[in-house]
PDB file of C-alpha atoms in Angstrom:
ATOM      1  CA  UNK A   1      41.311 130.438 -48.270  1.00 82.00           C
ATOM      2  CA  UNK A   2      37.736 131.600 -49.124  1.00 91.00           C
ATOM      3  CA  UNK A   3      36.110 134.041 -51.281  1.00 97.00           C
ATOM      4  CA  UNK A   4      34.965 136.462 -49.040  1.00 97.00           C
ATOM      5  CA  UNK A   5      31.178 136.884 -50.776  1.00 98.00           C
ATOM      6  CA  UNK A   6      28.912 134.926 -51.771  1.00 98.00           C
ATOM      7  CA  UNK A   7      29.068 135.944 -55.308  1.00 98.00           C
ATOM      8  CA  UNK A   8      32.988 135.919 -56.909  1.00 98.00           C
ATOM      9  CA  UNK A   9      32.810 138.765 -59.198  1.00 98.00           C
ATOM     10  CA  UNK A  10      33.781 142.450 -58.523  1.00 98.00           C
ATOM     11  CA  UNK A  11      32.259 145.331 -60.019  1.00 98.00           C
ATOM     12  CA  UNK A  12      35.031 147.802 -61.158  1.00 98.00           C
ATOM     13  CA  UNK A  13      32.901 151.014 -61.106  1.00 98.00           C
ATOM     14  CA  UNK A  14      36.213 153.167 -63.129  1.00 98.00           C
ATOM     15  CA  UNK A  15      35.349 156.755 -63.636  1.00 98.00           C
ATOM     16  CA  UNK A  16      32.076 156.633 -61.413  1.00 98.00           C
ATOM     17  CA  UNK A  17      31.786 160.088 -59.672  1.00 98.00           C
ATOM     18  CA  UNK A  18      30.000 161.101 -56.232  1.00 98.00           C
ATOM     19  CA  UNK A  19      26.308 161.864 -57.830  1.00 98.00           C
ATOM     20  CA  UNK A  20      25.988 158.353 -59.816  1.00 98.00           C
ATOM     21  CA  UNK A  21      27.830 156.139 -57.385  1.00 98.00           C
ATOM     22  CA  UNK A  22      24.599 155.696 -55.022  1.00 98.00           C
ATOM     23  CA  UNK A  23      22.459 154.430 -58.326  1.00 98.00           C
ATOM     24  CA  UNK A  24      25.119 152.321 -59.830  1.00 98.00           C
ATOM     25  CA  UNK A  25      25.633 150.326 -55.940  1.00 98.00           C
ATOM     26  CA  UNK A  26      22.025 149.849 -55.996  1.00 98.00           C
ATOM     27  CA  UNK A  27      21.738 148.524 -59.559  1.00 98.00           C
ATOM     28  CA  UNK A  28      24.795 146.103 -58.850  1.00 98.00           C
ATOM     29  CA  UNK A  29      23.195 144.774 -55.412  1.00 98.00           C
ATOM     30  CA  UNK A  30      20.058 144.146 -56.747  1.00 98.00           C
ATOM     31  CA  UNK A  31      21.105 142.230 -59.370  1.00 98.00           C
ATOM     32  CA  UNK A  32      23.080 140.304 -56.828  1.00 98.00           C
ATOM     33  CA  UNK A  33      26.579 141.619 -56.727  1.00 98.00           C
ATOM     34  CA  UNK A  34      28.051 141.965 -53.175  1.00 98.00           C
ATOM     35  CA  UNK A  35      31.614 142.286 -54.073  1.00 98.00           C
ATOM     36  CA  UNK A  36      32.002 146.334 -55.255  1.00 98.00           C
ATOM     37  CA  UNK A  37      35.276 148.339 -56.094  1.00 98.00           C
ATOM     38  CA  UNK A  38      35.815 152.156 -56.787  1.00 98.00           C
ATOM     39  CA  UNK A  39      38.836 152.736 -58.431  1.00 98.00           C
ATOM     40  CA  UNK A  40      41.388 155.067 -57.167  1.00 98.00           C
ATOM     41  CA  UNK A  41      41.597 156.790 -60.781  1.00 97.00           C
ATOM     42  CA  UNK A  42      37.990 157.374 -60.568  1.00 98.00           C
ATOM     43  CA  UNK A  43      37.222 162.025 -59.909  1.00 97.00           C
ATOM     44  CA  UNK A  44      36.642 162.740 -56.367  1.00 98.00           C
ATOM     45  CA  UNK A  45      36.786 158.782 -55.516  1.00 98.00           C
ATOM     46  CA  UNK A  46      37.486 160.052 -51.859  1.00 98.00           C
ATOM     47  CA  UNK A  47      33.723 161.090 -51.616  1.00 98.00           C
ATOM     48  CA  UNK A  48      32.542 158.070 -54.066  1.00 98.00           C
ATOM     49  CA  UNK A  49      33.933 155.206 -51.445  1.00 98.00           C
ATOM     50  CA  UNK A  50      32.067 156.335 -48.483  1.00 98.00           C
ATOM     51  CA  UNK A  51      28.788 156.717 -50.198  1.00 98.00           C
ATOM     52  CA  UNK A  52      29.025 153.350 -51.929  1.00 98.00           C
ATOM     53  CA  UNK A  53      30.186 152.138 -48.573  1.00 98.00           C
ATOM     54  CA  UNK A  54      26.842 153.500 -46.629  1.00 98.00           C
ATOM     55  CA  UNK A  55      24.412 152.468 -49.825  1.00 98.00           C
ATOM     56  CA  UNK A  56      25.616 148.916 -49.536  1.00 98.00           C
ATOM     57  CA  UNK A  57      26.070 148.686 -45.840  1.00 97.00           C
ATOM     58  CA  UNK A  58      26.367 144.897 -45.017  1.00 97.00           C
ATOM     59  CA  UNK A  59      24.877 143.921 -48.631  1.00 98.00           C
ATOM     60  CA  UNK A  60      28.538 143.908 -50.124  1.00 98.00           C
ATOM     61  CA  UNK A  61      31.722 144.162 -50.039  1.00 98.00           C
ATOM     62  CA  UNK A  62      32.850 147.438 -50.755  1.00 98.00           C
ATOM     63  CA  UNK A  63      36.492 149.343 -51.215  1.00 98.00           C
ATOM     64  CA  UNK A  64      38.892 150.192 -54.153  1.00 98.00           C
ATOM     65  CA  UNK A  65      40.771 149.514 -56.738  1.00 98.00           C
ATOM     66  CA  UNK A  66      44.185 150.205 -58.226  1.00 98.00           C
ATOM     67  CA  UNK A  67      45.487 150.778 -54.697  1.00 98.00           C
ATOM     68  CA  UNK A  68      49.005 151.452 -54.870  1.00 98.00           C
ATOM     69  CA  UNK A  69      50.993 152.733 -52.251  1.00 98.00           C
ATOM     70  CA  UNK A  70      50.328 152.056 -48.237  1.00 98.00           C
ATOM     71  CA  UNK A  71      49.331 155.373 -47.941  1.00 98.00           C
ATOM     72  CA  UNK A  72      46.234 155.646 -50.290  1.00 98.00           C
ATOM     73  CA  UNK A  73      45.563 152.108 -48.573  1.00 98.00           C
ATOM     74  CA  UNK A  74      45.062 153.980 -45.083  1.00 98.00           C
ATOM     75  CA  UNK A  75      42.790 156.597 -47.165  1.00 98.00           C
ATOM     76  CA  UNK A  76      40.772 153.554 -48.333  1.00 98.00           C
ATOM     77  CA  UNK A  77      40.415 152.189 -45.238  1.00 98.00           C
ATOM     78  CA  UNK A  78      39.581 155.168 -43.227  1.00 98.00           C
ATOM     79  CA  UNK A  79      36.826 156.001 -45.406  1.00 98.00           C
ATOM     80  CA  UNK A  80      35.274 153.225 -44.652  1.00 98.00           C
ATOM     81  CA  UNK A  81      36.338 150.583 -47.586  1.00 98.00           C
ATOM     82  CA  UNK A  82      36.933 146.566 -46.620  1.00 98.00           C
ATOM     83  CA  UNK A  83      38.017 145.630 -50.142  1.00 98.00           C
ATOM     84  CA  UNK A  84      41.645 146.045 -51.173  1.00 98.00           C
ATOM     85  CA  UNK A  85      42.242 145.448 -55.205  1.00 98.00           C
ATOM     86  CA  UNK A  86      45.281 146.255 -56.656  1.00 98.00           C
ATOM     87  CA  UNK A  87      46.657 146.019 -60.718  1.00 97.00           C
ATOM     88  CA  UNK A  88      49.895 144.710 -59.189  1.00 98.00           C
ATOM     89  CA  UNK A  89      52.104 143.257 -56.563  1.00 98.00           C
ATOM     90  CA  UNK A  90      53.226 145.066 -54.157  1.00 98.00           C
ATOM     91  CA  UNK A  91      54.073 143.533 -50.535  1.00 98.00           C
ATOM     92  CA  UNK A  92      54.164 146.895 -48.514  1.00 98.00           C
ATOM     93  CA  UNK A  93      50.894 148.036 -49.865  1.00 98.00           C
ATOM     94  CA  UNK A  94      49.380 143.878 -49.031  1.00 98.00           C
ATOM     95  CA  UNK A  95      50.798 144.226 -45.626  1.00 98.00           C
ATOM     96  CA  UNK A  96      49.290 147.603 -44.771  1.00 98.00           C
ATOM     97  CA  UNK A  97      46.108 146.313 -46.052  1.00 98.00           C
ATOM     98  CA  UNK A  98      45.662 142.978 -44.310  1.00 98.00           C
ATOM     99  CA  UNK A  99      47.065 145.465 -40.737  1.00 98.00           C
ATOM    100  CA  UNK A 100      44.122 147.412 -41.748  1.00 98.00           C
ATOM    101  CA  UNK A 101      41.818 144.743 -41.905  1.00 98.00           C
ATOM    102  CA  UNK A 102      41.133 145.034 -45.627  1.00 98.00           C
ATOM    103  CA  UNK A 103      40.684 142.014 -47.715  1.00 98.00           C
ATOM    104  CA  UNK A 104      42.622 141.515 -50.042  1.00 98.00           C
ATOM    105  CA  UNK A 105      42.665 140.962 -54.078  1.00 98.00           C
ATOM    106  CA  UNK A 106      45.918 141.367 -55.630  1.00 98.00           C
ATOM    107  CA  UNK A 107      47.011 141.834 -59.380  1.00 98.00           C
ATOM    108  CA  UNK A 108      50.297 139.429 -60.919  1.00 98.00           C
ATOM    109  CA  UNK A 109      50.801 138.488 -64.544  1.00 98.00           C
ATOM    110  CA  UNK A 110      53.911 136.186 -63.515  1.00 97.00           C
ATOM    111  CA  UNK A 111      53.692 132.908 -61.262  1.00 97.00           C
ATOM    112  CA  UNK A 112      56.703 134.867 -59.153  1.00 98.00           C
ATOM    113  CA  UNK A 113      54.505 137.545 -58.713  1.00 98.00           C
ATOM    114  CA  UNK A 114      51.861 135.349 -57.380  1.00 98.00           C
ATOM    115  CA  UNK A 115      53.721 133.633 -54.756  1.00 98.00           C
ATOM    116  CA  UNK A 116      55.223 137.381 -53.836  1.00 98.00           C
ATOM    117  CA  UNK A 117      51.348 138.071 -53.405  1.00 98.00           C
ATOM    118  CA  UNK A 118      50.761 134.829 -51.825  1.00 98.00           C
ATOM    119  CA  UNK A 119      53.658 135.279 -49.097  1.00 98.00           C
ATOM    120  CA  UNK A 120      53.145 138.668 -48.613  1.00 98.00           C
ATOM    121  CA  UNK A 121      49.301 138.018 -47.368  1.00 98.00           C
ATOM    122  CA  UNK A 122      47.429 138.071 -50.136  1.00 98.00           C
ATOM    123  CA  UNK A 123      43.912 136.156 -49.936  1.00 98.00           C
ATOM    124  CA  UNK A 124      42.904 136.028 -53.562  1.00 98.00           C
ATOM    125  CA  UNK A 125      44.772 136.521 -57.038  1.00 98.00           C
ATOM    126  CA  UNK A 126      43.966 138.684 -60.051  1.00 98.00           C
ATOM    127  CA  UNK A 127      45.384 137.974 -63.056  1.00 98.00           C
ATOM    128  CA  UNK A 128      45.683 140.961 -65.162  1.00 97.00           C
ATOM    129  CA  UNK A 129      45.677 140.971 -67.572  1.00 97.00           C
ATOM    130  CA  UNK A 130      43.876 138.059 -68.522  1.00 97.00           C
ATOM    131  CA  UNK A 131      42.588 138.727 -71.682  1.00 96.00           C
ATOM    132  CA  UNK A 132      46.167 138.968 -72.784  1.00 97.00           C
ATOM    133  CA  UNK A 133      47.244 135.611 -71.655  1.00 97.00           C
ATOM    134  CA  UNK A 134      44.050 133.767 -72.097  1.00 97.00           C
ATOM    135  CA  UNK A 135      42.258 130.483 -70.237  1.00 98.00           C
ATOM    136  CA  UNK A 136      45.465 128.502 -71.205  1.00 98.00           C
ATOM    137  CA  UNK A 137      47.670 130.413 -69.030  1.00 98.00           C
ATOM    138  CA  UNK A 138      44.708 130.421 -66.300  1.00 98.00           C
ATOM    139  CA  UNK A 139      45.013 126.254 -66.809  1.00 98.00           C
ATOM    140  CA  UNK A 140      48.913 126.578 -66.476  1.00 98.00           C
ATOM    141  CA  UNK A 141      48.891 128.676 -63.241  1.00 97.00           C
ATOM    142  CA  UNK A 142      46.372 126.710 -61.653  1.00 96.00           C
ATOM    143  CA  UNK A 143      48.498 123.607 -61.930  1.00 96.00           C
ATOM    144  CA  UNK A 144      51.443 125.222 -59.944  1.00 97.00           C
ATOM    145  CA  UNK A 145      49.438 127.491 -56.855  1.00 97.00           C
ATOM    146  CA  UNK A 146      47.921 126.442 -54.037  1.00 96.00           C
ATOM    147  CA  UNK A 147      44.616 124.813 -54.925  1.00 95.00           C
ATOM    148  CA  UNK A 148      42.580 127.058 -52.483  1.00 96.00           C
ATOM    149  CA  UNK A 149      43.776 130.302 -53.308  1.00 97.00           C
ATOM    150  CA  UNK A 150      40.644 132.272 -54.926  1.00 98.00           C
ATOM    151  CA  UNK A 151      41.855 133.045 -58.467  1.00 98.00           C
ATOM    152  CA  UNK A 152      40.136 135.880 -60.676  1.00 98.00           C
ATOM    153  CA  UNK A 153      40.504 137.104 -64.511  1.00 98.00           C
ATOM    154  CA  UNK A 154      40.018 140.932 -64.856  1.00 98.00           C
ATOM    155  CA  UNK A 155      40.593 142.274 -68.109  1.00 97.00           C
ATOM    156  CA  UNK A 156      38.574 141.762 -70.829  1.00 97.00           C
ATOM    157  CA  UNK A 157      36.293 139.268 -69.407  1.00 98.00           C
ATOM    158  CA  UNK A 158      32.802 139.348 -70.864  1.00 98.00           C
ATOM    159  CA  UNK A 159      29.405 137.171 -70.538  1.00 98.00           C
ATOM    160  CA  UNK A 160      30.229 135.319 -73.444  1.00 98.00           C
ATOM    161  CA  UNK A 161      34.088 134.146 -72.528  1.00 98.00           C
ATOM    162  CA  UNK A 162      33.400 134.074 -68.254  1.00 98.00           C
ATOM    163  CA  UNK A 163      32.603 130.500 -68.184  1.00 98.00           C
ATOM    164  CA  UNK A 164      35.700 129.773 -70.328  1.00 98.00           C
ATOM    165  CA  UNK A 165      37.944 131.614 -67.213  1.00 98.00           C
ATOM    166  CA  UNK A 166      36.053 129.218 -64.530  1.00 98.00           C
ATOM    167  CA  UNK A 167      36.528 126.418 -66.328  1.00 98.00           C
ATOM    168  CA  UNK A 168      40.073 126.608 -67.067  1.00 98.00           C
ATOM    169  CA  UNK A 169      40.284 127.263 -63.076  1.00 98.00           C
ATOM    170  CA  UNK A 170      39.312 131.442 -61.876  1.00 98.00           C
ATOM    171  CA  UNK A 171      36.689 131.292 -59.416  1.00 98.00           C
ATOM    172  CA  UNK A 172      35.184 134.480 -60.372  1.00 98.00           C
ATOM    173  CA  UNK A 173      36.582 137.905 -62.468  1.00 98.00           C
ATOM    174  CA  UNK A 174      36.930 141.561 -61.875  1.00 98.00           C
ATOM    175  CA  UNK A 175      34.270 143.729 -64.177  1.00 98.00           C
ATOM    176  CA  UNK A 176      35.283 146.548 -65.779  1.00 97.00           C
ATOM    177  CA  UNK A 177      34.366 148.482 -68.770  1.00 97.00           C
ATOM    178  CA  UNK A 178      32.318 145.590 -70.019  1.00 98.00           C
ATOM    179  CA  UNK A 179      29.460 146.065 -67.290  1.00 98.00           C
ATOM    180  CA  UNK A 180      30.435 149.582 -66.349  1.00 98.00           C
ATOM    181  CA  UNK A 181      31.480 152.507 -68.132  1.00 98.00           C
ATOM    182  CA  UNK A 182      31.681 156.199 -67.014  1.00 97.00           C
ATOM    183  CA  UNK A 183      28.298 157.963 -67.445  1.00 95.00           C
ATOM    184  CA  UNK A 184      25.827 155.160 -68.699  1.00 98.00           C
ATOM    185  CA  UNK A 185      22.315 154.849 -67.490  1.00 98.00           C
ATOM    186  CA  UNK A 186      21.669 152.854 -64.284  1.00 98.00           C
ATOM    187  CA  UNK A 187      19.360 150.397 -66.236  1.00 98.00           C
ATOM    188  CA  UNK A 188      22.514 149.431 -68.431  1.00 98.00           C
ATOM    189  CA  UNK A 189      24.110 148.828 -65.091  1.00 98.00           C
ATOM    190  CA  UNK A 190      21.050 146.644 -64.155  1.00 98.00           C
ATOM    191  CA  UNK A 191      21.395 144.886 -67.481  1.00 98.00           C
ATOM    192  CA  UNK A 192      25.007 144.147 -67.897  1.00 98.00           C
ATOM    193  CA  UNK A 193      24.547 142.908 -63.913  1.00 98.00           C
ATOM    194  CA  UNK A 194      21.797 140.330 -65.095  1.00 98.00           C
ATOM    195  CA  UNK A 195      23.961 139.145 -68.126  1.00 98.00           C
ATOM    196  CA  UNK A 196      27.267 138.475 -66.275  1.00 98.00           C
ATOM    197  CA  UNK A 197      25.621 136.729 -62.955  1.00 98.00           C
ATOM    198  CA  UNK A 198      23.255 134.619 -65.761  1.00 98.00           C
ATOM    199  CA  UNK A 199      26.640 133.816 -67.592  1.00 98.00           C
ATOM    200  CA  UNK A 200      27.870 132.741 -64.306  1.00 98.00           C
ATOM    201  CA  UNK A 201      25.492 130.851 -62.610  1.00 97.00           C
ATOM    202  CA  UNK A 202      24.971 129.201 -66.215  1.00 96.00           C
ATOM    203  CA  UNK A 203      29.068 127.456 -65.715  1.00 88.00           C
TER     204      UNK A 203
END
């Protein structure tokens, strides 16, 4: 298995609404993100997706987040969304994903729940989340899966503690309120960006 862009972490955009979305995709690209998520607890994401979907075009990677049921994953994907992310496991809502030809990134706290994932067509792991289980659990997983499944922390990860993740074995991490939170200026966007592919590309 293979992470899907060329840069492993996704930008959780949570709360971003229809007249920011453009902005904040075009911050995030610029500053080299291609891997994009809008949540599904985000107002009127059902408008947000396809804009952030035409804004990035074939730039990035773009779909949604906490996904949970098959149906709101046929939503995503006829709206245009490639990226399936989801807080938890859930085998019906993988399957109708990977039928719709979604990738996709699924959230487990247990080792069961990551082989669920694993066997039920998952193509990367998110552990959430991780910053209550820390790089020692991300070490302790690593040792039992499959050494080419894509693993990512979301949840709590910052600048200063990503490299600590990769090193104890995530390829990459979900963003959330660290480099986005509802209503900030685009230039924080730009700036938080910078810092986290700079922590990054620092590892």
């Amino acid at each position: 298995m293979a992470w899907p862009t060329a840069l492993p972490l996704i930008a959780i955009l949570r709360g971003v609404t229809p007249d920011e979305v453009v902005g904040h995709v075009e911050a995030l690209i610029a500053e080299g993100f291609d891997a994009i998520e809008v949540p599904l607890n985000s107002p009127d994401w059902q408008r947000s997706i396809p804009l952030a979907v035409e804004a990035a075009g074939k730039r990035a990677l773009v779909g949604a987040g906490t996904v949970l049921t098959p149906e709101a994953v046929d939503q995503v994907a006829d709206l245009g969304g490639h990226l399936l992310v989801t807080p938890n496991t859930d085998p019906a809502v993988i399957r109708q994903g990977r039928a719709r030809g979604m990738y996709a990134s699924i959230g487990f706290t247990t080792a069961s729940e990551a082989f669920a994932a694993l066997a039920a067509g998952a193509q990367s792991l998110k552990l959430f989340p991780a910053s209550s289980f820390g790089p020692g659990y991300v070490k302790a997983l690593r040792a039992v899966l499959p050494p080419d499944v894509p693993l990512l922390a979301v949840g709590g990860v910052t600048p200063d503690n990503l490299g600590q993740y990769l090193d104890a074995g995530c390829i990459g991490a979900g963003l959330g309120s660290d480099l986005y939170k509802p209503g900030q200026p685009v230039e924080r966007t730009h700036e938080r960006a910078r810092a986290f592919v700079k922590a990054y590309r620092s590892v």
